[in-house]
PDB file of C-alpha atoms in Angstrom:
ATOM      1  CA  ASN A 255     -10.855 -54.176  78.451  1.00 66.00           C
ATOM      2  CA  ALA A 256      -8.332 -55.294  80.591  1.00 78.00           C
ATOM      3  CA  GLY A 257      -8.661 -52.374  82.934  1.00 91.00           C
ATOM      4  CA  VAL A 258      -5.777 -51.786  85.264  1.00 94.00           C
ATOM      5  CA  THR A 259      -3.214 -55.009  85.126  1.00 94.00           C
ATOM      6  CA  GLN A 260      -0.350 -55.086  87.795  1.00 96.00           C
ATOM      7  CA  THR A 261       2.836 -57.729  87.613  1.00 95.00           C
ATOM      8  CA  PRO A 262       3.745 -59.522  89.658  1.00 96.00           C
ATOM      9  CA  LYS A 263       0.897 -60.820  91.685  1.00 94.00           C
ATOM     10  CA  PHE A 264       3.704 -61.642  94.468  1.00 95.00           C
ATOM     11  CA  ARG A 265       6.988 -60.965  95.215  1.00 96.00           C
ATOM     12  CA  ILE A 266       9.396 -61.482  98.231  1.00 97.00           C
ATOM     13  CA  LEU A 267      12.844 -59.268  98.271  1.00 96.00           C
ATOM     14  CA  LYS A 268      15.866 -59.090 100.600  1.00 97.00           C
ATOM     15  CA  ILE A 269      16.449 -56.166 102.471  1.00 97.00           C
ATOM     16  CA  GLY A 270      18.548 -53.698 100.359  1.00 96.00           C
ATOM     17  CA  GLN A 271      17.191 -55.410  96.879  1.00 97.00           C
ATOM     18  CA  SER A 272      15.225 -53.149  94.493  1.00 96.00           C
ATOM     19  CA  MET A 273      12.411 -54.005  91.844  1.00 96.00           C
ATOM     20  CA  THR A 274      10.038 -52.431  89.847  1.00 97.00           C
ATOM     21  CA  LEU A 275       6.168 -53.077  89.997  1.00 98.00           C
ATOM     22  CA  GLN A 276       4.542 -52.709  86.657  1.00 97.00           C
ATOM     23  CA  CYS A 277       1.238 -51.081  86.231  1.00 97.00           C
ATOM     24  CA  THR A 278      -0.672 -50.871  83.052  1.00 97.00           C
ATOM     25  CA  GLN A 279      -4.122 -49.589  81.949  1.00 96.00           C
ATOM     26  CA  ASP A 280      -5.903 -49.701  78.652  1.00 95.00           C
ATOM     27  CA  MET A 281      -8.703 -46.902  79.167  1.00 93.00           C
ATOM     28  CA  ASN A 282      -6.811 -43.913  78.019  1.00 92.00           C
ATOM     29  CA  HIS A 283      -7.208 -42.413  81.314  1.00 92.00           C
ATOM     30  CA  ASN A 284      -4.683 -39.687  82.352  1.00 90.00           C
ATOM     31  CA  TYR A 285      -4.671 -39.670  85.885  1.00 92.00           C
ATOM     32  CA  MET A 286      -2.766 -43.030  87.570  1.00 93.00           C
ATOM     33  CA  TYR A 287      -1.985 -43.797  91.282  1.00 94.00           C
ATOM     34  CA  TRP A 288      -0.069 -45.934  93.556  1.00 96.00           C
ATOM     35  CA  TYR A 289      -1.452 -47.108  96.763  1.00 96.00           C
ATOM     36  CA  ARG A 290      -0.287 -49.242  99.728  1.00 96.00           C
ATOM     37  CA  GLN A 291      -2.520 -51.063 101.832  1.00 92.00           C
ATOM     38  CA  ASP A 292      -1.360 -52.446 105.310  1.00 91.00           C
ATOM     39  CA  PRO A 293      -3.135 -54.706 107.610  1.00 82.00           C
ATOM     40  CA  GLY A 294      -6.239 -53.326 109.096  1.00 77.00           C
ATOM     41  CA  MET A 295      -5.450 -50.126 107.209  1.00 81.00           C
ATOM     42  CA  GLY A 296      -7.029 -47.906 104.291  1.00 83.00           C
ATOM     43  CA  LEU A 297      -5.254 -47.169 101.450  1.00 90.00           C
ATOM     44  CA  LYS A 298      -2.103 -44.678 101.361  1.00 92.00           C
ATOM     45  CA  LEU A 299      -1.208 -42.828  98.318  1.00 93.00           C
ATOM     46  CA  ILE A 300       2.240 -43.084  97.547  1.00 96.00           C
ATOM     47  CA  TYR A 301       2.445 -41.215  94.030  1.00 95.00           C
ATOM     48  CA  TYR A 302       0.158 -40.262  91.508  1.00 93.00           C
ATOM     49  CA  SER A 303       0.359 -38.791  87.852  1.00 93.00           C
ATOM     50  CA  VAL A 304      -1.533 -36.439  85.618  1.00 90.00           C
ATOM     51  CA  GLY A 305      -0.493 -37.471  82.357  1.00 91.00           C
ATOM     52  CA  ALA A 306       2.492 -38.613  80.848  1.00 93.00           C
ATOM     53  CA  GLY A 307       5.591 -36.923  82.028  1.00 93.00           C
ATOM     54  CA  ILE A 308       3.967 -35.493  85.131  1.00 94.00           C
ATOM     55  CA  THR A 309       4.137 -37.021  88.144  1.00 95.00           C
ATOM     56  CA  ASP A 310       3.595 -35.954  91.783  1.00 93.00           C
ATOM     57  CA  LYS A 311       4.171 -37.277  95.404  1.00 93.00           C
ATOM     58  CA  GLY A 312       1.164 -38.385  97.711  1.00 91.00           C
ATOM     59  CA  GLU A 313       1.141 -39.083 101.496  1.00 89.00           C
ATOM     60  CA  VAL A 314       4.083 -41.876 101.725  1.00 94.00           C
ATOM     61  CA  PRO A 315       6.595 -41.189  99.243  1.00 96.00           C
ATOM     62  CA  ASN A 316       9.666 -41.553 100.734  1.00 96.00           C
ATOM     63  CA  GLY A 317      11.729 -45.136  99.617  1.00 96.00           C
ATOM     64  CA  TYR A 318       9.561 -45.102  96.249  1.00 97.00           C
ATOM     65  CA  ASN A 319      10.121 -43.405  92.889  1.00 97.00           C
ATOM     66  CA  VAL A 320       7.725 -43.471  89.801  1.00 97.00           C
ATOM     67  CA  SER A 321       7.854 -42.319  86.125  1.00 95.00           C
ATOM     68  CA  ARG A 322       5.065 -41.996  83.417  1.00 96.00           C
ATOM     69  CA  SER A 323       6.445 -42.217  79.887  1.00 96.00           C
ATOM     70  CA  THR A 324       3.176 -43.452  78.293  1.00 96.00           C
ATOM     71  CA  THR A 325      -0.392 -42.437  79.217  1.00 95.00           C
ATOM     72  CA  GLU A 326      -0.935 -46.515  79.565  1.00 96.00           C
ATOM     73  CA  ASP A 327       2.185 -47.243  81.960  1.00 97.00           C
ATOM     74  CA  PHE A 328       3.068 -46.051  85.443  1.00 98.00           C
ATOM     75  CA  PRO A 329       5.734 -48.205  87.154  1.00 98.00           C
ATOM     76  CA  LEU A 330       6.607 -48.067  90.865  1.00 98.00           C
ATOM     77  CA  ARG A 331      10.333 -48.447  91.670  1.00 97.00           C
ATOM     78  CA  LEU A 332      11.832 -49.551  95.072  1.00 96.00           C
ATOM     79  CA  GLU A 333      15.173 -48.624  95.323  1.00 90.00           C
ATOM     80  CA  LEU A 334      16.669 -49.960  98.636  1.00 94.00           C
ATOM     81  CA  ALA A 335      13.762 -52.451 100.106  1.00 95.00           C
ATOM     82  CA  ALA A 336      13.167 -52.056 103.727  1.00 96.00           C
ATOM     83  CA  PRO A 337      11.082 -54.412 105.849  1.00 96.00           C
ATOM     84  CA  SER A 338       8.641 -51.646 106.450  1.00 95.00           C
ATOM     85  CA  GLN A 339       8.036 -51.690 102.636  1.00 97.00           C
ATOM     86  CA  THR A 340       6.057 -55.033 103.148  1.00 96.00           C
ATOM     87  CA  SER A 341       2.648 -54.444 101.960  1.00 96.00           C
ATOM     88  CA  VAL A 342       0.132 -54.854  99.075  1.00 94.00           C
ATOM     89  CA  TYR A 343       0.530 -52.095  96.431  1.00 97.00           C
ATOM     90  CA  PHE A 344      -2.512 -51.143  94.387  1.00 96.00           C
ATOM     91  CA  CYS A 345      -2.216 -49.322  90.835  1.00 96.00           C
ATOM     92  CA  ALA A 346      -5.230 -47.239  89.803  1.00 94.00           C
ATOM     93  CA  SER A 347      -6.375 -45.000  87.212  1.00 93.00           C
ATOM     94  CA  SER A 348      -9.112 -42.376  86.624  1.00 90.00           C
ATOM     95  CA  LEU A 349     -10.631 -40.405  84.022  1.00 85.00           C
ATOM     96  CA  ASP A 350     -10.547 -36.871  85.938  1.00 76.00           C
ATOM     97  CA  ARG A 351      -9.271 -36.212  89.558  1.00 66.00           C
ATOM     98  CA  GLN A 352     -11.857 -34.133  90.865  1.00 64.00           C
ATOM     99  CA  GLY A 353     -15.811 -35.029  91.883  1.00 61.00           C
ATOM    100  CA  PRO A 354     -17.283 -38.073  91.231  1.00 66.00           C
ATOM    101  CA  TYR A 355     -14.804 -39.848  88.582  1.00 79.00           C
ATOM    102  CA  GLU A 356     -14.027 -43.080  90.530  1.00 84.00           C
ATOM    103  CA  GLN A 357     -10.942 -44.505  90.461  1.00 89.00           C
ATOM    104  CA  TYR A 358     -10.359 -48.038  88.517  1.00 91.00           C
ATOM    105  CA  PHE A 359      -8.084 -50.727  90.952  1.00 93.00           C
ATOM    106  CA  GLY A 360      -5.585 -53.312  89.528  1.00 93.00           C
ATOM    107  CA  PRO A 361      -5.506 -56.517  91.495  1.00 91.00           C
ATOM    108  CA  GLY A 362      -2.873 -55.849  93.699  1.00 94.00           C
ATOM    109  CA  THR A 363       0.951 -56.959  94.014  1.00 96.00           C
ATOM    110  CA  ARG A 364       1.296 -58.625  97.473  1.00 94.00           C
ATOM    111  CA  LEU A 365       5.558 -58.056  98.534  1.00 97.00           C
ATOM    112  CA  THR A 366       7.171 -59.154 101.407  1.00 96.00           C
ATOM    113  CA  VAL A 367      10.684 -57.609 102.485  1.00 97.00           C
ATOM    114  CA  THR A 368      12.762 -59.713 104.405  1.00 95.00           C
TER     115      THR A 368
ATOM    116  CA  ALA B  60      -8.588 -31.965 107.689  1.00 65.00           C
ATOM    117  CA  GLN B  61     -10.716 -34.325 105.559  1.00 69.00           C
ATOM    118  CA  SER B  62     -11.397 -37.669 107.277  1.00 86.00           C
ATOM    119  CA  VAL B  63     -13.360 -40.572 106.973  1.00 91.00           C
ATOM    120  CA  THR B  64     -14.554 -43.201 110.102  1.00 94.00           C
ATOM    121  CA  GLN B  65     -15.970 -46.647 109.658  1.00 95.00           C
ATOM    122  CA  LEU B  66     -17.541 -47.067 112.772  1.00 93.00           C
ATOM    123  CA  ASP B  67     -17.061 -51.178 112.761  1.00 94.00           C
ATOM    124  CA  SER B  68     -13.976 -52.946 111.936  1.00 94.00           C
ATOM    125  CA  HIS B  69     -16.445 -56.047 111.757  1.00 96.00           C
ATOM    126  CA  VAL B  70     -19.840 -56.834 111.145  1.00 98.00           C
ATOM    127  CA  SER B  71     -21.237 -60.247 111.270  1.00 98.00           C
ATOM    128  CA  VAL B  72     -24.917 -61.085 109.844  1.00 97.00           C
ATOM    129  CA  SER B  73     -26.500 -64.277 108.993  1.00 97.00           C
ATOM    130  CA  GLU B  74     -27.255 -64.890 105.265  1.00 97.00           C
ATOM    131  CA  GLY B  75     -30.593 -63.330 104.408  1.00 97.00           C
ATOM    132  CA  THR B  76     -30.490 -60.794 107.253  1.00 98.00           C
ATOM    133  CA  PRO B  77     -30.022 -57.043 106.396  1.00 98.00           C
ATOM    134  CA  VAL B  78     -26.697 -55.362 106.371  1.00 98.00           C
ATOM    135  CA  LEU B  79     -25.538 -51.993 107.652  1.00 98.00           C
ATOM    136  CA  LEU B  80     -22.205 -50.646 107.490  1.00 98.00           C
ATOM    137  CA  ARG B  81     -21.715 -47.343 108.922  1.00 98.00           C
ATOM    138  CA  CYS B  82     -19.483 -44.545 107.771  1.00 97.00           C
ATOM    139  CA  ASN B  83     -19.104 -40.778 109.120  1.00 96.00           C
ATOM    140  CA  TYR B  84     -17.076 -38.006 106.845  1.00 92.00           C
ATOM    141  CA  SER B  85     -15.674 -34.696 107.757  1.00 88.00           C
ATOM    142  CA  SER B  86     -15.084 -32.524 104.829  1.00 76.00           C
ATOM    143  CA  SER B  87     -14.601 -28.735 104.580  1.00 70.00           C
ATOM    144  CA  TYR B  88     -16.241 -29.219 101.178  1.00 71.00           C
ATOM    145  CA  SER B  89     -18.906 -30.269  99.068  1.00 73.00           C
ATOM    146  CA  PRO B  90     -17.564 -34.321  98.910  1.00 81.00           C
ATOM    147  CA  SER B  91     -17.713 -36.870  96.681  1.00 86.00           C
ATOM    148  CA  LEU B  92     -18.417 -40.316  98.588  1.00 90.00           C
ATOM    149  CA  PHE B  93     -17.895 -43.794  97.495  1.00 93.00           C
ATOM    150  CA  TRP B  94     -18.101 -47.181  98.743  1.00 96.00           C
ATOM    151  CA  TYR B  95     -15.563 -49.832  97.563  1.00 96.00           C
ATOM    152  CA  VAL B  96     -15.517 -53.382  98.117  1.00 96.00           C
ATOM    153  CA  GLN B  97     -12.457 -55.650  98.196  1.00 92.00           C
ATOM    154  CA  HIS B  98     -12.691 -59.680  98.170  1.00 91.00           C
ATOM    155  CA  PRO B  99      -9.923 -61.655  99.522  1.00 85.00           C
ATOM    156  CA  ASN B 100      -6.779 -61.354  97.328  1.00 79.00           C
ATOM    157  CA  LYS B 101      -8.672 -59.297  95.128  1.00 83.00           C
ATOM    158  CA  GLY B 102      -8.316 -55.444  94.152  1.00 85.00           C
ATOM    159  CA  LEU B 103     -11.261 -52.751  94.654  1.00 91.00           C
ATOM    160  CA  GLN B 104     -14.516 -52.882  92.842  1.00 93.00           C
ATOM    161  CA  LEU B 105     -16.484 -49.748  93.143  1.00 93.00           C
ATOM    162  CA  LEU B 106     -19.966 -50.312  94.768  1.00 96.00           C
ATOM    163  CA  LEU B 107     -21.519 -47.087  94.220  1.00 94.00           C
ATOM    164  CA  LYS B 108     -20.936 -43.464  94.561  1.00 91.00           C
ATOM    165  CA  TYR B 109     -22.508 -39.882  95.733  1.00 90.00           C
ATOM    166  CA  THR B 110     -22.640 -37.284  93.154  1.00 80.00           C
ATOM    167  CA  SER B 111     -24.970 -34.824  94.615  1.00 76.00           C
ATOM    168  CA  ALA B 112     -27.609 -35.669  92.245  1.00 74.00           C
ATOM    169  CA  ALA B 113     -29.349 -37.930  94.584  1.00 83.00           C
ATOM    170  CA  THR B 114     -28.900 -38.639  98.143  1.00 88.00           C
ATOM    171  CA  LEU B 115     -29.917 -42.201  98.026  1.00 94.00           C
ATOM    172  CA  VAL B 116     -27.727 -43.973  95.796  1.00 94.00           C
ATOM    173  CA  LYS B 117     -28.354 -47.467  94.224  1.00 94.00           C
ATOM    174  CA  GLY B 118     -25.214 -49.667  93.637  1.00 94.00           C
ATOM    175  CA  ILE B 119     -24.292 -53.050  92.585  1.00 94.00           C
ATOM    176  CA  ASN B 120     -25.354 -56.250  93.975  1.00 94.00           C
ATOM    177  CA  GLY B 121     -28.500 -54.723  95.695  1.00 96.00           C
ATOM    178  CA  PHE B 122     -26.519 -52.389  97.797  1.00 97.00           C
ATOM    179  CA  GLU B 123     -27.581 -48.919  98.501  1.00 97.00           C
ATOM    180  CA  ALA B 124     -26.217 -46.035 100.532  1.00 97.00           C
ATOM    181  CA  GLU B 125     -27.784 -42.513 101.836  1.00 94.00           C
ATOM    182  CA  PHE B 126     -26.164 -39.301 102.074  1.00 92.00           C
ATOM    183  CA  LYS B 127     -27.071 -37.319 104.974  1.00 92.00           C
ATOM    184  CA  LYS B 128     -25.421 -34.252 105.192  1.00 88.00           C
ATOM    185  CA  SER B 129     -26.704 -32.748 108.676  1.00 90.00           C
ATOM    186  CA  GLU B 130     -25.415 -36.056 110.007  1.00 92.00           C
ATOM    187  CA  THR B 131     -22.240 -36.294 107.737  1.00 92.00           C
ATOM    188  CA  SER B 132     -22.974 -39.700 107.071  1.00 94.00           C
ATOM    189  CA  PHE B 133     -23.053 -42.196 104.255  1.00 95.00           C
ATOM    190  CA  HIS B 134     -24.016 -45.393 105.708  1.00 97.00           C
ATOM    191  CA  LEU B 135     -24.263 -48.725 103.239  1.00 98.00           C
ATOM    192  CA  THR B 136     -27.225 -50.944 103.321  1.00 98.00           C
ATOM    193  CA  LYS B 137     -28.305 -54.417 101.942  1.00 98.00           C
ATOM    194  CA  PRO B 138     -31.705 -55.655 102.797  1.00 97.00           C
ATOM    195  CA  SER B 139     -30.775 -59.180 102.388  1.00 97.00           C
ATOM    196  CA  ALA B 140     -27.296 -60.440 102.893  1.00 97.00           C
ATOM    197  CA  HIS B 141     -25.605 -63.263 100.586  1.00 97.00           C
ATOM    198  CA  MET B 142     -22.597 -65.172 101.368  1.00 96.00           C
ATOM    199  CA  SER B 143     -20.746 -63.823  98.649  1.00 95.00           C
ATOM    200  CA  ASP B 144     -20.887 -60.709 100.213  1.00 97.00           C
ATOM    201  CA  ALA B 145     -18.348 -61.454 102.468  1.00 97.00           C
ATOM    202  CA  ALA B 146     -15.474 -59.094 101.987  1.00 96.00           C
ATOM    203  CA  GLU B 147     -13.819 -55.531 103.040  1.00 95.00           C
ATOM    204  CA  TYR B 148     -15.782 -52.682 102.532  1.00 97.00           C
ATOM    205  CA  PHE B 149     -14.103 -49.083 102.275  1.00 95.00           C
ATOM    206  CA  CYS B 150     -15.907 -45.762 102.708  1.00 95.00           C
ATOM    207  CA  VAL B 151     -13.834 -43.381 100.497  1.00 92.00           C
ATOM    208  CA  VAL B 152     -14.333 -39.495 100.461  1.00 88.00           C
ATOM    209  CA  ARG B 153     -12.986 -37.158  97.922  1.00 82.00           C
ATOM    210  CA  PRO B 154     -13.551 -33.821  99.507  1.00 69.00           C
ATOM    211  CA  GLY B 155     -13.740 -31.250  96.561  1.00 60.00           C
ATOM    212  CA  PHE B 156     -10.620 -31.136  94.527  1.00 59.00           C
ATOM    213  CA  GLN B 157      -8.620 -33.256  96.899  1.00 60.00           C
ATOM    214  CA  LYS B 158      -7.313 -36.694  96.639  1.00 78.00           C
ATOM    215  CA  LEU B 159      -9.397 -40.150  98.043  1.00 84.00           C
ATOM    216  CA  VAL B 160      -9.335 -40.372 101.670  1.00 87.00           C
ATOM    217  CA  PHE B 161     -10.161 -43.975 102.666  1.00 91.00           C
ATOM    218  CA  GLY B 162     -11.311 -45.058 105.662  1.00 92.00           C
ATOM    219  CA  THR B 163      -9.909 -48.123 107.452  1.00 91.00           C
ATOM    220  CA  GLY B 164     -12.420 -50.717 106.064  1.00 93.00           C
ATOM    221  CA  THR B 165     -15.414 -52.875 107.614  1.00 96.00           C
ATOM    222  CA  ARG B 166     -15.087 -56.753 107.204  1.00 96.00           C
ATOM    223  CA  LEU B 167     -18.509 -58.283 106.507  1.00 97.00           C
ATOM    224  CA  LEU B 168     -19.008 -61.915 107.616  1.00 97.00           C
ATOM    225  CA  VAL B 169     -21.788 -63.773 106.623  1.00 97.00           C
ATOM    226  CA  SER B 170     -22.801 -66.891 108.302  1.00 97.00           C
ATOM    227  CA  PRO B 171     -25.240 -69.831 106.788  1.00 95.00           C
TER     228      PRO B 171
END
């Protein structure tokens, strides 16, 4: 099993450009998540999905969009990149959303917007 | 509101000495608690989790944590630090049916 994979690993964007961060999991998990991690901070939830076709906002959704057309894939889109979106982005998945079910994380995408 | 406080942003130890990383939480519900480790430029890896089955939880790589409800704490310990333990450690709480709440992390530095 590859677990959770993310592409690209690194990206530099100019202000106003758009891009899609890819996330795929092969564990047949229904729940998937996108987080951002800023220096010295914990992870903040951007969006999450409870299954194909169902997504919902997390704590910091502004400036991002998601879609979930399959169980495996959960791409995150930045439409108009801003310097405030410079961060490390992590995708995660879990078997369930409640209780002791841990989340499995991808290796992250380091994004710089200049 | 649910929250997690990691009491130290940095902890420095010598190789072979004990490790203590402190975590306090607040939760209105019976929580699930986790410790994750993040090595440089890597994703987060689960160290251990508390599921209400036992208050002393053993994890990977010799780490363990004790859930103390009266103190609302979930401190992470290891008897003897190894150089490979140098990383960032996150205490995470899931209060009942709600989403994960992450602490701000503790950077563990291990010197020879």
